[in-house]
XYZ file of C-alpha atoms in Angstrom:
544
model
C -116.738 35.215 -59.946
C -117.108 37.396 -63.058
C -115.602 40.907 -62.619
C -117.785 43.736 -63.696
C -114.793 45.881 -64.695
C -111.433 45.031 -66.191
C -108.118 46.867 -66.226
C -105.210 47.110 -68.705
C -101.882 45.399 -67.939
C -100.628 48.665 -66.457
C -103.725 48.866 -64.274
C -105.566 51.276 -66.588
C -109.236 50.910 -65.510
C -111.856 50.083 -68.067
C -115.446 48.965 -67.641
C -116.650 45.757 -69.213
C -120.019 44.250 -69.923
C -120.525 40.812 -68.414
C -122.015 39.444 -71.593
C -119.858 40.791 -74.454
C -120.681 39.387 -77.861
C -118.205 37.422 -80.042
C -118.580 39.880 -82.927
C -116.761 42.492 -80.799
C -113.494 40.518 -81.161
C -110.624 41.866 -83.278
C -107.179 40.902 -84.555
C -104.711 41.327 -81.674
C -101.616 40.604 -83.755
C -99.250 43.565 -83.428
C -96.301 41.956 -85.255
C -96.911 42.474 -89.024
C -93.615 41.929 -90.827
C -92.477 43.164 -94.202
C -91.238 40.760 -96.868
C -88.377 42.716 -98.454
C -84.883 41.668 -97.227
C -83.690 45.174 -96.413
C -86.877 46.210 -94.572
C -86.374 46.495 -90.827
C -88.661 43.579 -89.908
C -91.851 45.590 -89.120
C -90.474 49.046 -90.136
C -90.121 49.481 -93.872
C -87.269 51.184 -95.708
C -87.947 53.226 -98.875
C -86.152 51.217 -101.565
C -88.367 48.843 -103.628
C -86.968 45.543 -104.887
C -85.092 45.648 -108.190
C -87.147 45.072 -111.329
C -88.656 41.561 -111.530
C -86.585 40.456 -108.507
C -88.465 38.132 -106.127
C -88.187 37.738 -102.366
C -89.995 34.926 -100.550
C -89.845 33.131 -97.251
C -91.345 32.617 -93.776
C -91.496 34.842 -90.710
C -92.004 32.931 -87.484
C -93.029 34.963 -84.427
C -93.951 34.148 -80.841
C -95.716 36.566 -78.533
C -96.397 36.190 -74.811
C -99.689 37.544 -73.426
C -100.807 39.409 -76.578
C -104.246 39.987 -75.030
C -104.502 40.386 -71.233
C -106.940 41.936 -68.763
C -106.668 42.585 -65.013
C -109.769 42.625 -62.764
C -110.572 45.803 -60.848
C -109.059 45.856 -57.373
C -105.938 43.863 -58.296
C -106.800 40.937 -55.901
C -107.233 38.526 -58.737
C -104.455 37.440 -61.071
C -104.161 38.710 -64.616
C -106.555 37.174 -67.129
C -104.618 36.228 -70.290
C -107.365 35.818 -72.812
C -104.637 34.999 -75.342
C -101.709 33.883 -73.257
C -99.369 32.938 -76.068
C -99.344 32.806 -79.841
C -97.038 31.146 -82.369
C -97.624 32.612 -85.830
C -96.171 31.845 -89.255
C -96.289 34.562 -91.960
C -95.622 33.148 -95.436
C -94.525 36.093 -97.576
C -93.585 36.832 -101.189
C -92.632 40.139 -102.823
C -91.757 41.147 -106.385
C -90.171 44.401 -107.664
C -91.488 46.332 -110.665
C -89.437 48.750 -112.787
C -87.117 49.579 -109.824
C -89.851 51.988 -108.710
C -92.437 49.751 -106.995
C -92.970 46.418 -105.302
C -96.049 44.367 -104.440
C -96.299 41.533 -101.964
C -98.575 39.119 -100.178
C -98.604 37.871 -96.578
C -100.604 34.827 -95.527
C -100.669 34.579 -91.677
C -101.258 31.212 -90.044
C -101.728 30.805 -86.271
C -99.841 27.554 -85.631
C -100.702 27.455 -81.913
C -102.192 29.677 -79.257
C -103.780 29.284 -75.877
C -105.139 31.223 -72.971
C -107.560 31.447 -70.111
C -111.230 30.494 -70.221
C -113.138 33.062 -72.206
C -116.142 32.997 -69.823
C -115.225 36.505 -68.666
C -116.240 37.777 -72.120
C -119.302 35.630 -72.523
C -118.144 32.306 -73.997
C -116.834 29.004 -72.585
C -113.476 27.420 -73.288
C -110.137 28.813 -74.363
C -109.228 30.576 -77.598
C -109.175 28.384 -80.703
C -105.789 27.270 -81.958
C -104.431 26.660 -85.454
C -106.436 29.156 -87.485
C -105.874 31.465 -90.467
C -105.211 35.179 -90.109
C -106.266 37.977 -92.443
C -104.635 37.756 -95.867
C -102.599 40.937 -96.457
C -101.537 42.526 -99.736
C -98.726 45.088 -99.606
C -97.484 47.738 -102.009
C -94.677 50.302 -102.114
C -93.891 53.035 -104.655
C -90.711 55.175 -104.453
C -91.193 58.947 -104.431
C -89.577 60.662 -107.481
C -86.341 62.308 -106.468
C -86.070 60.091 -103.363
C -85.320 56.721 -105.010
C -82.010 55.440 -103.598
C -80.096 52.322 -104.740
C -79.321 49.526 -102.238
C -75.718 50.599 -101.825
C -76.416 54.349 -102.184
C -76.375 56.966 -99.531
C -78.733 59.882 -98.871
C -82.446 60.404 -98.446
C -85.131 57.996 -99.602
C -88.920 58.146 -99.595
C -91.869 55.942 -100.580
C -95.629 55.621 -100.162
C -97.127 52.305 -99.040
C -100.506 50.626 -98.950
C -101.603 47.516 -97.017
C -104.986 45.876 -97.645
C -106.165 43.024 -95.391
C -108.971 40.672 -96.385
C -111.286 39.032 -93.779
C -109.903 35.504 -94.117
C -108.932 35.179 -90.411
C -110.873 33.620 -87.564
C -112.412 36.577 -85.721
C -113.496 34.469 -82.747
C -109.888 33.422 -82.272
C -108.666 37.084 -82.325
C -106.968 36.368 -85.668
C -109.002 38.684 -87.904
C -110.998 41.879 -87.953
C -113.974 40.422 -89.778
C -113.971 43.126 -92.440
C -111.745 44.540 -95.172
C -109.160 46.938 -93.674
C -106.624 49.142 -95.403
C -103.679 51.269 -94.332
C -101.874 53.866 -96.514
C -98.504 55.019 -95.231
C -95.366 57.066 -95.802
C -91.737 55.963 -95.507
C -88.830 58.382 -95.051
C -85.281 57.199 -94.434
C -81.620 58.152 -94.746
C -78.638 55.893 -95.507
C -75.221 57.098 -94.358
C -72.039 56.420 -96.296
C -70.943 53.894 -93.621
C -74.119 51.869 -94.275
C -76.194 52.941 -91.261
C -79.889 53.295 -92.128
C -82.471 55.310 -90.198
C -86.142 54.831 -91.177
C -89.363 56.468 -90.127
C -92.860 55.154 -90.925
C -96.280 56.717 -90.427
C -99.791 56.311 -91.772
C -103.474 55.578 -91.173
C -105.165 52.237 -90.513
C -108.843 51.983 -91.367
C -110.422 49.320 -89.115
C -114.006 48.480 -88.091
C -115.254 50.098 -84.906
C -115.393 47.664 -82.019
C -116.004 47.919 -78.266
C -114.314 45.020 -76.520
C -114.874 44.741 -72.763
C -115.447 48.473 -72.550
C -112.384 49.308 -74.697
C -112.775 51.039 -78.069
C -110.955 49.410 -80.960
C -111.136 51.137 -84.377
C -109.169 53.411 -86.686
C -105.510 53.836 -85.707
C -102.396 55.684 -86.775
C -99.515 53.193 -87.073
C -95.971 54.444 -86.528
C -92.489 52.999 -86.589
C -88.883 54.129 -86.260
C -85.992 51.781 -86.931
C -82.265 51.594 -87.622
C -79.845 49.157 -89.240
C -76.173 49.299 -88.271
C -73.531 47.254 -90.114
C -71.387 45.159 -87.780
C -69.370 43.154 -90.283
C -70.388 44.850 -93.509
C -68.123 42.805 -95.776
C -69.717 39.634 -94.406
C -73.237 41.054 -94.520
C -73.830 41.062 -90.729
C -75.923 43.946 -89.340
C -77.899 44.801 -86.229
C -81.496 45.996 -86.459
C -83.629 47.839 -83.927
C -87.051 49.392 -84.023
C -89.979 50.724 -82.053
C -93.392 50.269 -83.670
C -97.025 50.440 -82.750
C -100.277 52.330 -83.396
C -102.237 55.129 -81.748
C -105.944 54.500 -81.331
C -108.035 57.300 -82.734
C -111.262 56.391 -80.889
C -111.988 56.060 -77.216
C -114.920 56.291 -74.867
C -115.219 58.966 -72.144
C -112.863 58.398 -69.245
C -111.210 55.600 -71.185
C -107.388 55.674 -71.602
C -106.258 55.800 -75.241
C -105.041 52.504 -76.687
C -101.453 52.633 -77.912
C -100.189 49.091 -78.560
C -96.445 49.277 -79.092
C -93.278 47.257 -78.613
C -89.507 47.595 -79.018
C -87.609 44.919 -80.984
C -83.923 44.191 -81.543
C -82.184 41.626 -83.710
C -79.275 40.467 -85.847
C -79.326 39.999 -89.625
C -77.079 38.189 -92.083
C -77.159 38.833 -95.847
C -75.560 35.628 -97.066
C -74.029 35.341 -100.548
C -76.353 32.381 -101.289
C -79.319 34.773 -101.612
C -80.717 33.889 -98.135
C -81.221 36.640 -95.545
C -81.476 35.436 -91.945
C -82.984 37.656 -89.205
C -83.742 36.813 -85.604
C -84.431 38.795 -82.449
C -86.969 39.779 -79.830
C -88.310 42.486 -77.588
C -91.086 43.578 -75.263
C -94.276 45.579 -75.273
C -94.931 48.840 -73.488
C -98.119 47.773 -71.682
C -99.979 50.747 -73.173
C -102.871 48.639 -74.463
C -104.787 45.428 -73.862
C -103.126 44.190 -77.078
C -99.467 44.798 -76.185
C -97.518 41.553 -75.706
C -95.181 41.377 -72.735
C -92.494 39.535 -74.732
C -91.934 38.829 -78.421
C -89.479 36.723 -80.437
C -89.111 36.400 -84.169
C -86.999 34.786 -86.886
C -87.143 34.798 -90.650
C -85.482 33.342 -93.732
C -86.052 35.366 -96.876
C -84.719 34.040 -100.162
C -83.701 35.944 -103.279
C -82.605 33.937 -106.319
C -78.851 34.224 -106.869
C -77.448 36.311 -109.727
C -80.582 38.436 -109.940
C -80.499 42.215 -109.888
C -81.591 42.325 -106.256
C -78.929 39.790 -105.283
C -76.313 41.928 -107.015
C -77.650 45.038 -105.232
C -77.269 43.383 -101.833
C -73.785 42.197 -102.700
C -72.839 45.774 -103.603
C -74.247 46.937 -100.274
C -71.911 44.572 -98.478
C -68.882 46.169 -100.098
C -67.403 48.850 -97.834
C -67.023 52.249 -99.479
C -63.588 53.006 -100.947
C -61.618 55.720 -99.140
C -61.593 59.018 -101.034
C -58.411 59.849 -102.982
C -56.088 62.433 -101.521
C -57.190 65.968 -102.252
C -54.848 66.966 -105.091
C -57.387 69.588 -106.110
C -59.432 70.433 -102.995
C -61.520 73.162 -104.647
C -62.026 71.211 -107.889
C -61.126 74.048 -110.213
C -58.645 72.097 -112.322
C -55.593 73.990 -110.996
C -53.512 71.431 -109.164
C -50.958 71.659 -106.364
C -48.683 74.670 -105.976
C -50.022 76.176 -109.200
C -53.248 77.011 -107.366
C -52.796 80.369 -105.676
C -56.176 79.872 -103.930
C -56.340 76.094 -103.144
C -59.480 76.333 -101.006
C -61.546 78.493 -103.377
C -62.343 77.595 -106.983
C -61.220 79.955 -109.725
C -60.311 79.929 -113.437
C -56.993 78.592 -114.669
C -56.220 81.968 -116.231
C -56.357 83.527 -112.756
C -54.086 80.872 -111.140
C -57.089 79.182 -109.520
C -58.329 82.269 -107.700
C -61.833 83.685 -108.137
C -62.160 86.529 -110.577
C -62.763 89.978 -109.088
C -64.306 93.109 -110.523
C -63.305 96.071 -108.406
C -65.112 98.671 -110.527
C -68.195 96.518 -110.966
C -68.460 96.995 -114.753
C -68.842 93.340 -115.546
C -65.281 92.941 -116.879
C -63.099 90.891 -114.508
C -59.965 92.620 -113.342
C -57.536 90.299 -115.186
C -59.191 91.360 -118.478
C -59.985 94.925 -117.442
C -57.612 97.498 -118.908
C -59.101 100.034 -116.508
C -59.779 98.024 -113.287
C -60.458 101.127 -111.182
C -62.940 102.780 -113.585
C -66.221 101.305 -114.734
C -66.480 100.965 -118.500
C -70.041 102.200 -118.819
C -72.439 100.949 -121.443
C -70.233 102.118 -124.350
C -66.907 100.957 -122.902
C -64.499 98.435 -124.298
C -62.116 96.017 -122.561
C -63.239 97.409 -119.205
C -62.395 101.010 -120.041
C -64.747 103.880 -120.685
C -64.562 105.573 -124.065
C -63.131 108.594 -122.299
C -61.600 109.012 -118.838
C -59.476 111.444 -116.895
C -55.862 110.402 -116.307
C -53.973 113.095 -114.448
C -53.852 116.236 -116.556
C -55.220 114.484 -119.667
C -58.513 113.200 -120.926
C -57.702 109.883 -122.485
C -59.964 108.496 -125.229
C -60.181 104.808 -125.938
C -60.025 105.179 -129.755
C -58.755 107.900 -132.046
C -61.228 110.265 -133.592
C -62.025 109.727 -137.281
C -62.544 112.538 -139.818
C -63.527 112.629 -143.453
C -60.432 112.437 -145.725
C -58.694 115.781 -146.078
C -61.557 117.462 -144.186
C -62.504 118.627 -140.706
C -65.823 116.742 -140.721
C -66.088 114.367 -137.753
C -67.430 110.946 -138.737
C -70.493 109.704 -136.853
C -68.619 106.685 -135.501
C -66.640 109.074 -133.299
C -69.671 110.861 -131.856
C -69.978 108.509 -128.847
C -66.303 109.166 -127.931
C -66.789 112.934 -127.954
C -70.002 112.568 -125.953
C -68.019 110.698 -123.300
C -65.380 113.474 -123.358
C -68.124 115.973 -122.687
C -69.397 113.810 -119.789
C -65.932 113.678 -118.223
C -65.550 117.443 -118.478
C -68.972 118.069 -116.933
C -68.115 115.659 -114.062
C -64.741 117.382 -113.478
C -65.836 120.982 -113.127
C -62.582 121.930 -111.458
C -60.854 121.491 -114.832
C -61.611 125.049 -115.970
C -59.615 124.899 -119.214
C -59.090 121.969 -121.608
C -56.729 122.393 -124.517
C -57.826 120.506 -127.677
C -54.753 119.726 -129.751
C -54.898 118.611 -133.379
C -52.000 116.568 -134.926
C -51.341 115.009 -138.302
C -48.824 112.667 -139.860
C -45.970 113.807 -142.150
C -47.696 113.457 -145.506
C -48.252 116.753 -147.406
C -46.640 120.097 -146.579
C -46.236 121.796 -143.215
C -48.709 124.506 -144.123
C -51.313 122.027 -145.330
C -51.054 119.855 -142.170
C -51.066 122.804 -139.864
C -54.247 124.194 -141.345
C -55.947 120.788 -141.366
C -55.037 120.137 -137.715
C -56.301 123.535 -136.654
C -59.647 123.043 -138.421
C -60.109 119.568 -137.008
C -59.332 120.765 -133.434
C -61.888 123.559 -133.952
C -64.527 121.032 -135.158
C -64.008 118.995 -131.989
C -64.396 122.121 -129.855
C -67.664 122.987 -131.611
C -68.993 119.456 -131.004
C -68.174 119.665 -127.292
C -69.860 123.041 -126.980
C -72.966 121.642 -128.649
C -72.801 118.715 -126.155
C -73.127 121.055 -123.182
C -69.531 122.091 -122.356
C -69.058 125.797 -121.673
C -67.133 127.388 -124.522
C -64.934 129.372 -122.119
C -63.573 126.071 -120.816
C -62.216 125.041 -124.198
C -59.308 126.033 -126.426
C -58.329 124.520 -129.740
C -54.955 124.566 -131.451
C -53.381 122.798 -134.368
C -49.811 121.529 -134.432
C -49.710 119.852 -137.802
C -46.947 117.307 -138.036
C -44.589 119.015 -135.584
C -45.223 116.643 -132.611
C -45.179 113.035 -133.790
C -45.594 110.163 -131.328
C -44.215 107.495 -133.615
C -42.095 107.039 -136.741
C -43.935 108.361 -139.806
C -42.052 105.868 -141.965
C -44.606 103.161 -141.188
C -48.382 103.000 -141.569
C -48.751 102.140 -137.882
C -46.685 105.134 -136.879
C -48.650 107.535 -139.091
C -51.917 106.202 -137.646
C -50.718 107.048 -134.155
C -49.622 110.538 -135.208
C -53.035 111.417 -136.671
C -54.753 112.260 -133.411
C -56.593 114.721 -131.215
C -55.349 115.168 -127.630
C -57.160 116.728 -124.650
C -54.862 118.419 -122.110
C -56.203 119.862 -118.847
C -54.502 123.197 -118.072
C -53.446 124.035 -114.525
C -56.154 125.942 -112.633
C -55.772 129.659 -112.393
C -56.482 131.777 -109.331
C -57.928 134.660 -111.285
C -59.789 134.946 -114.582
C -59.103 132.283 -117.130
C -56.137 133.195 -119.346
C -56.786 133.595 -123.069
C -56.302 130.541 -125.291
C -52.781 130.126 -126.599
C -52.239 131.268 -130.187
C -50.604 128.950 -132.686
C -47.714 130.033 -134.876
C -49.927 130.987 -137.802
C -52.020 133.314 -135.608
C -48.909 135.063 -134.377
C -47.586 135.377 -137.865
C -50.774 137.064 -139.040
C -50.690 139.602 -136.197
C -46.925 140.438 -136.502
C -46.323 144.002 -137.933
C -44.445 143.910 -141.208
C -42.872 146.594 -143.516
C -44.722 147.203 -146.746
C -42.606 145.885 -149.608
C -42.528 147.565 -153.036
C -45.049 146.255 -155.508
C -43.759 143.662 -157.899
C -45.549 141.891 -160.702
C -47.383 138.739 -159.569
C -45.730 135.591 -160.593
C -47.806 132.643 -161.651
C -47.242 129.625 -159.442
C -48.359 126.111 -160.133
C -50.006 124.587 -157.061
C -50.456 120.826 -156.813
C -53.879 119.560 -157.816
C -54.324 117.795 -154.588
C -52.351 117.241 -151.398
C -51.546 113.797 -150.085
C -53.940 112.356 -147.511
C -52.774 113.136 -143.975
């Protein structure tokens, strides 16, 4: 009795036409292996074969009940249209430029059998010993995600499979048309050799309706792992889940998701042969999910080729890291590193440089670490700054020789002095003191220092400092800082100092008078007139 409706293995109900046509048949083979030795059987990893390296060999697979239907009602036994299949995939792959690989897979159905096909409109069982669809494969590494065989980290590649209609469609060994499937591979290799891989893509297939079930475009997927067991001997375990999600279905029809889980062992031998064997089971989520599967393969790589060398390097366990003599990698080793966990320059004993005042000059080079240098500063110090009761200038003021004319190179310094005074309004009186070295006479140096101090005062007033906050006074050569016997000492003695006077509670006191002012104001007795004596003055005084 012919059933009018058929179910999936898991009792998913589908309707069927009693007289389905042979051209509705499709390729039921779910196991489509990859020919590279480090690919995870049916889940690809991202690394292409080394340049001009060749991999070739057979994949032998056996699937139980790859195409089964169950009549509606469940009273009749399962109908195994294809009850078993033994398939041989002869594969070859070649690497190109370490960036890509291309391969070919010629499937051959060695034997298959099943129930009488009268339920789908023909007599007899499925044909045995037929060709499958010839498949061309390609893989290209993604720039920035190309990882060597022994390397760790992320890897990525794009893939493309193209199948030609060479298979026997009546024997469920071909799709009858050209099909193609672009895909994406993303994986990660850990330092211990464990590999995790994820595959996804799109599979363009002809639209079919087989016994009321839609078969057409699909989205293949796969996730797999390889775990070294005896890495030095090249023994690993592989596991994967792969399948495809049907993109088309009829109303009230469950979606077809053929999938299976596979596990196996692999041995990368030093002869260039890679042996893999294992098995698994299907999920029962489709009419084309086998209940059991077994596979074995022998892939050969010629010895002493670049790919053989890459696999031999993969078998070598990683060397343990050296002891951390310089944990932060800053070049300061052992006890010499004051900050062993944070990198820093050698000049700072391995500690990071700091900049407390934020002026861009690190503290170890900053002569004024607590004061920002400003845009005109030098060595981390501003051109002028307050230090207690003094305004300190970074460089001495320069005047024209034997004159009280301030040279333009000193203008920025005095502008900074004016800024400091305007920022420190509580300093209500600043005493500008002029000093010289010991060259020339006392009278000459005193007069020159007084005039130069007065010039500085005028400049500050013109720069916005209130005149009543300033006093100027000359001291000549009476207050040296260093020995005038040396050029260095005389250079230090030729200076202008800025002294902040203590604040006064009442009105500001008058500016102090220098000795020459007092002398001019002192009352004196009028001496009798005497004839003027001619005196010979020097033509010029020495430079102060």
